[in-house]
Amino acid sequence: MTKISWSKLMFSAMLMSVMTLAACGNDDTADEKSTDDSDAVTEEGVDEGTEESANKSAETEPKVTEFEPAFPEQTRAPAIETETEFDTEVVVEGLGVSWGMAEFEPNRLLVTQRDAAELLIVNLEDGSVSDPIEGTPEVNNEDQGGLLDVAVAPDFDDSQLVFMTFSQDIEGGTVTAVGKGVLSEDEASLEDFEVIFQATPAYEGTLHYGGRIIFDEEGNLFLTTGERSDVESRDRAQELDAYLGKVIHITQDGEPVESNPFVEDEDALDGIYSYGHRNIQGIDYNPETGDLWIVEFGPQAGDELNIIEPGNNYGWPIVSYGLEYSGEFVNEGISEHEAQGFIEPRYYWDPTSAPSGMAFYDHDAIPEWENNLFVGGLVSSYIARIVIEGDMIVGEERLLTDEGERFRDILVTEDGALIAITDGGKVYKLSAAGE
Ligand SMILES: [Ca+2]
């Protein structure tokens, strides 16, 4: 064998091994993925903190804080993957920032347009969109303001009552307001619209309105608010003489519910149900426990999933698992809630998810999803599927990550379809394959 042919052979051998290595790399990736499918992550795996175990978390980006969770299941849950085949369909596109929705008849949704302050009817079966419904309120639509959430009264079939939240200009600044009106028979207008509640005090700002509403079993409303974002307003989340940074519990006439926790406290506002919140953008009942769950924005990281109990204090802005946008600590930089006398979040995101509207999947159309929680992500541009056992988060999956959409609200239809609306003006429908 000549020298030349030797080197040729060596080159071929090297090329072969490089190719083999590349192929192995691909296989490793595939293996990692299949490992990710497994629900079973040993405690050892979580505690190790190696790169390998980090890959088993749904969150693949590094943490932005050095805070440690109060319990292992509180953040970065193991990655899971839906095994059931489901269809993803864009039913409508070309809308504006679509903030809230309600299914008022099977497969027919009321959908709010935040910036244009419009209320539309979207038909999920044919993708048609109505003209804007007349009679919606005047809003302040700067920044995060506008027409926000919509809900229909539990007796809507008889009353045609529609409830909406919006940011309103009043003396002294803006507030989160709740109003109601009657949908006309021809569905063209809201009649006798009136404001029933304003989350005072007004504040000169256009951020952190909260704004989600949901009915309880008695037909009363829970309203979520925000603390209006600024350092000078955020302490109001801790103060019981302000409706900022609260869960509020009111009747359909906007009066405090009599059983509210601070009704007997003369220094506290009677409508307050819970406090110490930053900016609550999602609310729903856990169908397994009947508990009320919310998601709220953290600053940089520290977005929280909380179970709401009357009278509880959730700690903002005294404690947080997040940092200021500048990277500095929030107040003293304390993350532990319970040790400071506050309620620990059941789960938090680090880095930021910016969790928006959410819904529990209280249906069996996709049995694998039954009682899972779905949360729309804004900054994160995914829908988080959260698997819960008792009050513990045991798995997280990220859906529609390739769509590049900011998912603003989630709803489960009576048929068991999962609907998501986006800032990019799309309506997504996820349903069991072939249906
Ligand atoms: Ca908190």
Coordinates of C-alpha atoms and ligand atoms in Angstrom, one line a residue:
M1 CA 0.0 0.0 0.0
T2 CA 1.4 3.4 -1.0
K3 CA 1.7 6.4 1.3
I4 CA -1.0 8.3 -0.6
S5 CA -3.6 5.5 -0.4
W6 CA -2.9 5.3 3.3
S7 CA -3.7 8.9 3.9
K8 CA -6.8 8.6 1.6
L9 CA -7.9 5.7 3.8
M10 CA -7.2 7.6 7.0
F11 CA -9.2 10.5 5.6
S12 CA -12.1 8.2 4.8
A13 CA -12.0 6.7 8.2
M14 CA -12.0 10.1 9.9
L15 CA -14.9 11.2 7.7
M16 CA -16.7 8.1 8.7
S17 CA -16.2 8.7 12.4
V18 CA -17.2 12.3 12.1
M19 CA -20.4 11.2 10.3
T20 CA -21.0 8.6 13.0
L21 CA -20.5 11.1 15.7
A22 CA -23.0 13.4 14.0
A23 CA -25.5 10.6 13.7
C24 CA -25.0 9.7 17.4
G25 CA -25.6 13.4 18.3
N26 CA -29.0 13.2 16.5
D27 CA -29.8 9.9 18.3
D28 CA -29.0 11.5 21.6
T29 CA -31.3 14.3 20.9
A30 CA -34.0 11.9 20.0
D31 CA -33.4 9.9 23.2
E32 CA -33.5 13.1 25.3
K33 CA -36.9 13.8 23.8
S34 CA -38.2 10.4 24.5
T35 CA -37.0 10.7 28.1
D36 CA -38.8 14.0 28.3
D37 CA -42.1 12.2 27.5
S38 CA -41.8 10.3 30.8
D39 CA -43.8 11.6 33.7
A40 CA -41.6 9.8 36.1
V41 CA -38.7 11.9 37.2
T42 CA -37.0 10.6 40.3
E43 CA -36.3 13.0 43.1
E44 CA -32.7 12.3 42.6
G45 CA -32.9 13.5 39.0
V46 CA -34.5 16.8 40.2
D47 CA -32.0 17.3 43.0
E48 CA -28.9 16.6 41.0
G49 CA -29.1 19.9 39.1
T50 CA -26.9 18.5 36.3
E51 CA -27.4 19.6 32.7
E52 CA -29.1 16.2 32.0
S53 CA -31.7 16.6 34.7
A54 CA -32.3 20.3 33.8
N55 CA -33.2 19.1 30.3
K56 CA -36.1 17.1 31.8
S57 CA -37.8 20.3 32.8
A58 CA -40.3 21.9 30.5
E59 CA -38.3 25.1 30.9
T60 CA -35.1 24.8 28.9
E61 CA -33.8 28.4 29.3
P62 CA -31.6 29.3 32.3
K63 CA -33.1 30.9 35.4
V64 CA -32.7 34.6 35.7
T65 CA -32.8 34.6 39.5
E66 CA -30.9 32.7 42.2
F67 CA -34.0 32.1 44.3
E68 CA -34.7 28.5 45.3
P69 CA -38.3 27.2 45.4
A70 CA -40.0 26.6 48.8
F71 CA -40.7 23.1 47.7
P72 CA -39.4 21.1 44.7
E73 CA -42.6 21.1 42.7
Q74 CA -42.9 24.9 42.9
T75 CA -41.1 25.6 39.6
R76 CA -39.7 24.1 36.4
A77 CA -41.9 21.0 36.4
P78 CA -40.9 17.9 34.4
A79 CA -41.6 18.1 30.7
I80 CA -44.6 16.1 29.5
E81 CA -46.0 15.6 26.1
T82 CA -49.6 14.9 25.0
E83 CA -49.9 11.5 23.4
T84 CA -53.5 11.9 22.1
E85 CA -53.6 13.1 18.5
F86 CA -55.3 16.5 18.3
D87 CA -56.0 18.9 15.5
T88 CA -54.9 22.6 15.6
E89 CA -56.9 24.9 13.4
V90 CA -56.8 28.7 13.0
V91 CA -60.5 29.4 12.9
V92 CA -60.2 33.2 12.4
E93 CA -57.3 35.6 11.7
G94 CA -57.0 39.3 11.1
L95 CA -58.5 40.5 14.3
G96 CA -56.9 43.0 16.6
V97 CA -55.6 42.3 20.1
S98 CA -58.2 39.8 21.3
W99 CA -58.3 40.0 25.1
G100 CA -61.3 38.1 26.5
M101 CA -64.0 35.7 25.3
A102 CA -67.1 33.9 26.5
E103 CA -69.1 31.1 24.8
F104 CA -72.7 32.4 25.0
E105 CA -74.2 29.7 22.7
P106 CA -72.6 26.5 21.6
N107 CA -69.7 27.3 19.3
R108 CA -70.5 31.0 19.3
L109 CA -68.1 33.3 21.2
L110 CA -68.2 36.9 22.3
V111 CA -64.7 38.2 21.8
T112 CA -63.3 41.6 23.0
Q113 CA -61.0 43.7 20.9
R114 CA -58.9 45.5 23.5
D115 CA -57.6 48.5 21.5
A116 CA -60.6 49.1 19.3
A117 CA -62.9 48.6 22.3
E118 CA -65.1 46.4 20.2
L119 CA -67.2 43.3 21.1
L120 CA -67.5 40.8 18.3
I121 CA -69.3 37.5 17.8
V122 CA -67.1 34.7 16.4
N123 CA -68.7 31.6 15.0
L124 CA -66.4 28.6 15.6
E125 CA -68.2 26.4 13.0
D126 CA -67.9 28.6 10.0
G127 CA -65.2 31.1 11.1
S128 CA -67.5 34.1 10.5
V129 CA -67.1 37.3 12.5
S130 CA -69.9 39.8 13.2
D131 CA -69.8 43.5 12.9
P132 CA -68.9 45.2 16.2
I133 CA -71.8 45.2 18.7
E134 CA -73.1 48.7 19.4
G135 CA -73.3 50.1 22.9
T136 CA -69.9 49.1 24.3
P137 CA -68.3 51.5 26.8
E138 CA -65.8 54.3 26.2
V139 CA -62.4 53.1 27.3
N140 CA -58.9 54.4 27.8
N141 CA -57.0 52.3 25.4
E142 CA -53.5 53.5 26.0
D143 CA -50.8 50.9 26.6
Q144 CA -52.4 47.9 28.4
G145 CA -55.9 49.5 28.6
G146 CA -59.0 49.0 26.5
L147 CA -61.9 46.7 26.4
L148 CA -60.7 43.7 28.5
D149 CA -62.7 40.7 29.6
V150 CA -66.3 39.5 28.8
A151 CA -68.5 37.0 30.7
V152 CA -72.2 36.1 30.3
A153 CA -74.5 35.8 33.3
P154 CA -75.2 32.3 34.5
D155 CA -78.8 32.9 33.5
F156 CA -77.9 34.4 30.1
D157 CA -80.4 32.3 28.2
D158 CA -83.2 34.2 30.0
S159 CA -81.5 37.5 30.9
Q160 CA -79.1 38.0 27.9
L161 CA -76.9 39.8 30.4
V162 CA -73.3 40.4 29.3
F163 CA -70.6 41.6 31.7
M164 CA -67.4 43.3 30.6
T165 CA -64.3 44.8 32.2
F166 CA -62.4 47.8 30.8
S167 CA -60.0 50.6 31.7
Q168 CA -61.9 53.8 32.3
D169 CA -61.0 57.4 32.6
I170 CA -62.4 59.0 35.7
E171 CA -61.4 62.0 37.8
G172 CA -57.8 61.5 39.0
G173 CA -56.7 58.9 36.4
T174 CA -57.9 55.5 35.3
V175 CA -59.5 52.5 36.9
T176 CA -60.4 49.0 36.1
A177 CA -64.2 49.0 35.7
V178 CA -67.0 46.4 35.4
G179 CA -70.2 47.1 33.4
K180 CA -73.1 45.1 32.2
G181 CA -75.6 45.3 29.4
V182 CA -78.3 43.3 27.7
L183 CA -77.5 41.8 24.3
S184 CA -80.3 42.7 22.0
E185 CA -82.4 40.0 20.3
D186 CA -80.8 40.8 16.9
E187 CA -77.3 40.6 18.6
A188 CA -76.4 44.1 17.2
S189 CA -76.2 46.0 20.4
L190 CA -75.8 46.0 24.1
E191 CA -78.7 47.8 25.7
D192 CA -78.8 49.7 29.0
F193 CA -75.1 49.4 29.5
E194 CA -74.1 50.6 33.0
V195 CA -71.0 50.6 35.0
I196 CA -71.5 48.6 38.2
F197 CA -68.0 48.7 39.8
Q198 CA -64.8 50.8 39.7
A199 CA -61.6 49.5 41.3
T200 CA -60.7 52.7 43.0
P201 CA -58.6 54.7 43.7
A202 CA -58.0 56.1 40.2
Y203 CA -54.3 56.2 39.3
E204 CA -52.5 58.3 36.6
G205 CA -51.2 55.3 34.7
T206 CA -52.1 52.9 31.9
L207 CA -50.5 49.7 33.1
H208 CA -51.5 46.6 35.2
Y209 CA -55.3 46.7 35.1
G210 CA -55.8 43.0 35.9
G211 CA -59.4 42.8 34.5
R212 CA -60.5 39.1 34.5
I213 CA -64.0 38.2 35.7
I214 CA -65.6 34.9 36.5
F215 CA -68.9 34.0 38.1
D216 CA -69.2 31.9 41.3
E217 CA -71.9 29.3 42.0
E218 CA -74.2 31.9 43.6
G219 CA -74.0 34.1 40.5
N220 CA -71.6 36.6 42.1
L221 CA -68.5 37.9 40.3
F222 CA -64.8 37.6 41.0
L223 CA -62.8 40.5 39.5
T224 CA -59.1 40.6 39.4
T225 CA -57.0 43.8 39.4
G226 CA -53.4 45.0 39.2
E227 CA -51.4 47.3 41.3
R228 CA -50.9 49.8 38.4
S229 CA -47.2 48.8 38.0
D230 CA -45.3 51.9 39.4
V231 CA -43.2 51.6 42.5
E232 CA -45.3 54.4 44.0
S233 CA -48.6 52.6 43.5
R234 CA -47.6 49.0 44.0
D235 CA -47.7 49.1 47.8
R236 CA -51.4 49.6 47.4
A237 CA -51.6 45.8 46.8
Q238 CA -50.9 45.4 50.5
E239 CA -53.3 48.1 51.7
L240 CA -57.0 47.2 52.4
D241 CA -58.3 50.7 51.6
A242 CA -57.6 50.3 47.9
Y243 CA -58.9 47.9 45.3
L244 CA -55.5 47.7 43.5
G245 CA -53.7 44.3 43.4
K246 CA -56.7 42.4 44.7
V247 CA -59.2 39.7 43.9
I248 CA -62.6 41.4 44.4
H249 CA -65.9 39.7 45.1
I250 CA -69.1 41.5 44.1
T251 CA -72.7 40.9 43.2
Q252 CA -74.1 41.5 39.7
D253 CA -75.0 45.0 40.9
G254 CA -71.4 45.7 42.0
E255 CA -72.1 45.5 45.7
P256 CA -69.6 43.6 48.0
V257 CA -70.7 40.0 48.7
E258 CA -71.9 39.8 52.3
S259 CA -69.7 36.9 53.3
N260 CA -66.5 38.7 52.1
P261 CA -63.6 38.4 54.6
F262 CA -63.2 42.1 55.4
V263 CA -66.8 43.2 55.7
E264 CA -66.4 43.5 59.5
D265 CA -63.2 45.4 59.3
E266 CA -64.0 49.1 59.2
D267 CA -60.7 50.1 57.8
A268 CA -60.9 47.7 54.8
L269 CA -62.9 47.9 51.6
D270 CA -65.8 45.3 51.8
G271 CA -65.3 44.0 48.2
I272 CA -61.8 42.7 48.8
Y273 CA -61.5 38.9 48.8
S274 CA -57.7 38.5 48.7
Y275 CA -54.7 40.8 48.4
G276 CA -51.0 41.2 47.8
H277 CA -51.2 40.5 44.0
R278 CA -49.3 42.2 41.2
N279 CA -51.3 41.9 38.0
I280 CA -53.8 39.0 37.8
Q281 CA -54.5 38.0 34.1
G282 CA -56.1 34.6 34.5
I283 CA -58.7 33.0 36.7
D284 CA -60.7 29.7 36.8
Y285 CA -62.0 27.0 39.0
N286 CA -60.2 23.8 39.5
P287 CA -62.9 21.3 38.6
E288 CA -61.4 18.6 40.8
T289 CA -61.3 20.6 44.0
G290 CA -63.6 23.5 43.3
D291 CA -60.8 25.9 44.3
L292 CA -60.3 29.2 42.6
W293 CA -57.0 29.5 40.9
I294 CA -55.3 32.5 39.4
V295 CA -52.1 33.5 37.5
E296 CA -50.4 36.8 38.0
F297 CA -47.5 38.5 36.3
G298 CA -44.2 38.6 38.1
P299 CA -41.7 41.3 37.3
Q300 CA -38.7 39.7 35.6
A301 CA -39.5 36.1 36.4
G302 CA -41.6 35.2 39.4
D303 CA -44.9 34.8 37.5
E304 CA -47.2 33.0 40.0
L305 CA -50.0 30.4 40.0
N306 CA -52.0 30.8 43.2
I307 CA -55.0 29.2 44.9
I308 CA -57.2 31.9 46.2
E309 CA -58.7 31.7 49.7
P310 CA -60.7 34.6 51.3
G311 CA -58.6 37.0 53.3
N312 CA -55.2 35.7 52.2
N313 CA -52.2 37.8 51.5
Y314 CA -50.1 36.7 48.5
G315 CA -47.1 38.9 49.4
W316 CA -46.5 41.3 46.5
P317 CA -44.6 43.6 46.6
I318 CA -42.9 42.5 49.8
V319 CA -41.8 39.1 48.5
S320 CA -41.3 37.8 45.0
Y321 CA -39.6 35.0 43.1
G322 CA -38.7 37.6 40.5
L323 CA -36.4 40.6 40.1
E324 CA -37.0 44.2 39.0
Y325 CA -36.6 44.7 35.2
S326 CA -33.3 46.4 36.1
G327 CA -32.1 43.1 37.6
E328 CA -32.2 44.5 41.1
F329 CA -34.1 42.9 44.0
V330 CA -37.7 43.7 44.6
N331 CA -37.6 45.4 48.1
E332 CA -35.3 43.3 50.3
G333 CA -35.0 40.5 47.7
I334 CA -36.9 37.9 49.8
S335 CA -38.5 35.1 47.8
E336 CA -39.9 32.9 50.5
H337 CA -43.6 33.7 51.1
E338 CA -44.7 31.4 53.9
A339 CA -41.7 32.2 56.1
Q340 CA -42.8 35.9 55.9
G341 CA -46.4 35.1 56.7
F342 CA -47.7 35.1 53.1
I343 CA -49.2 32.4 50.9
E344 CA -46.7 30.5 48.8
P345 CA -47.5 30.3 45.1
R346 CA -48.3 26.7 44.0
Y347 CA -46.0 27.3 41.0
Y348 CA -43.8 30.0 39.6
W349 CA -42.0 30.7 36.3
D350 CA -38.4 31.6 36.0
P351 CA -37.6 33.0 33.4
T352 CA -40.7 35.0 32.6
S353 CA -43.7 33.4 31.0
A354 CA -46.1 36.4 31.4
P355 CA -49.1 34.1 32.0
S356 CA -52.4 35.5 30.7
G357 CA -55.9 34.0 30.4
M358 CA -56.3 30.4 31.6
A359 CA -58.8 27.6 31.7
F360 CA -59.1 24.2 33.3
Y361 CA -60.0 21.5 30.8
D362 CA -63.2 20.3 32.5
H363 CA -64.2 17.9 29.7
D364 CA -63.5 14.4 28.5
A365 CA -63.3 15.0 24.8
I366 CA -59.5 14.6 25.1
P367 CA -59.4 12.3 28.2
E368 CA -55.7 12.8 28.6
W369 CA -56.3 16.6 29.2
E370 CA -59.1 16.2 31.8
N371 CA -58.6 18.6 34.7
N372 CA -55.3 19.9 33.3
L373 CA -54.8 23.7 33.4
F374 CA -54.0 25.6 30.2
V375 CA -52.4 29.0 30.5
G376 CA -51.7 31.4 27.6
G377 CA -48.2 32.9 27.6
L378 CA -47.5 36.4 26.2
V379 CA -43.7 36.9 26.4
S380 CA -43.2 33.2 26.2
S381 CA -45.5 32.7 23.1
Y382 CA -46.8 29.3 24.2
I383 CA -49.8 27.7 25.8
A384 CA -48.7 25.9 29.0
R385 CA -50.4 22.7 29.8
I386 CA -50.1 22.1 33.5
V387 CA -50.8 18.7 35.1
I388 CA -51.9 18.9 38.7
E389 CA -52.1 16.2 41.4
G390 CA -53.9 17.5 44.5
D391 CA -52.4 20.9 44.8
M392 CA -49.0 20.0 43.3
I393 CA -47.8 20.7 39.8
V394 CA -46.4 17.5 38.4
G395 CA -45.9 18.3 34.8
E396 CA -45.7 21.1 32.2
E397 CA -46.0 21.0 28.4
R398 CA -45.6 23.9 26.0
L399 CA -48.0 23.9 23.1
L400 CA -48.0 25.9 19.8
T401 CA -44.5 27.1 20.5
D402 CA -43.8 27.6 16.7
E403 CA -46.7 29.9 16.1
G404 CA -45.0 33.1 17.4
E405 CA -48.2 34.3 19.0
R406 CA -48.9 36.0 22.3
F407 CA -51.7 33.8 23.7
R408 CA -54.0 36.2 25.6
D409 CA -57.0 34.0 26.7
I410 CA -58.0 30.4 26.8
L411 CA -61.5 28.8 26.9
V412 CA -62.9 25.3 26.8
T413 CA -66.1 25.0 24.8
E414 CA -69.1 22.9 25.7
D415 CA -67.9 20.5 23.0
G416 CA -64.5 20.2 24.7
A417 CA -62.5 22.2 22.2
L418 CA -59.7 24.3 23.6
I419 CA -59.9 27.9 22.2
A420 CA -57.0 30.4 22.3
I421 CA -57.1 34.0 21.2
T422 CA -54.0 36.1 20.5
D423 CA -52.6 39.6 20.4
G424 CA -52.0 38.9 16.7
G425 CA -55.8 38.6 16.2
K426 CA -56.0 34.8 15.7
V427 CA -58.5 32.4 17.1
Y428 CA -57.1 28.9 17.5
K429 CA -59.1 25.7 18.0
L430 CA -57.5 22.6 19.4
S431 CA -59.8 19.5 19.3
A432 CA -59.6 15.8 19.3
A433 CA -58.3 14.5 15.9
G434 CA -61.0 13.9 13.3
E435 CA -63.7 15.9 15.1
Ligands
CA1 CA -46.8 36.3 45.6

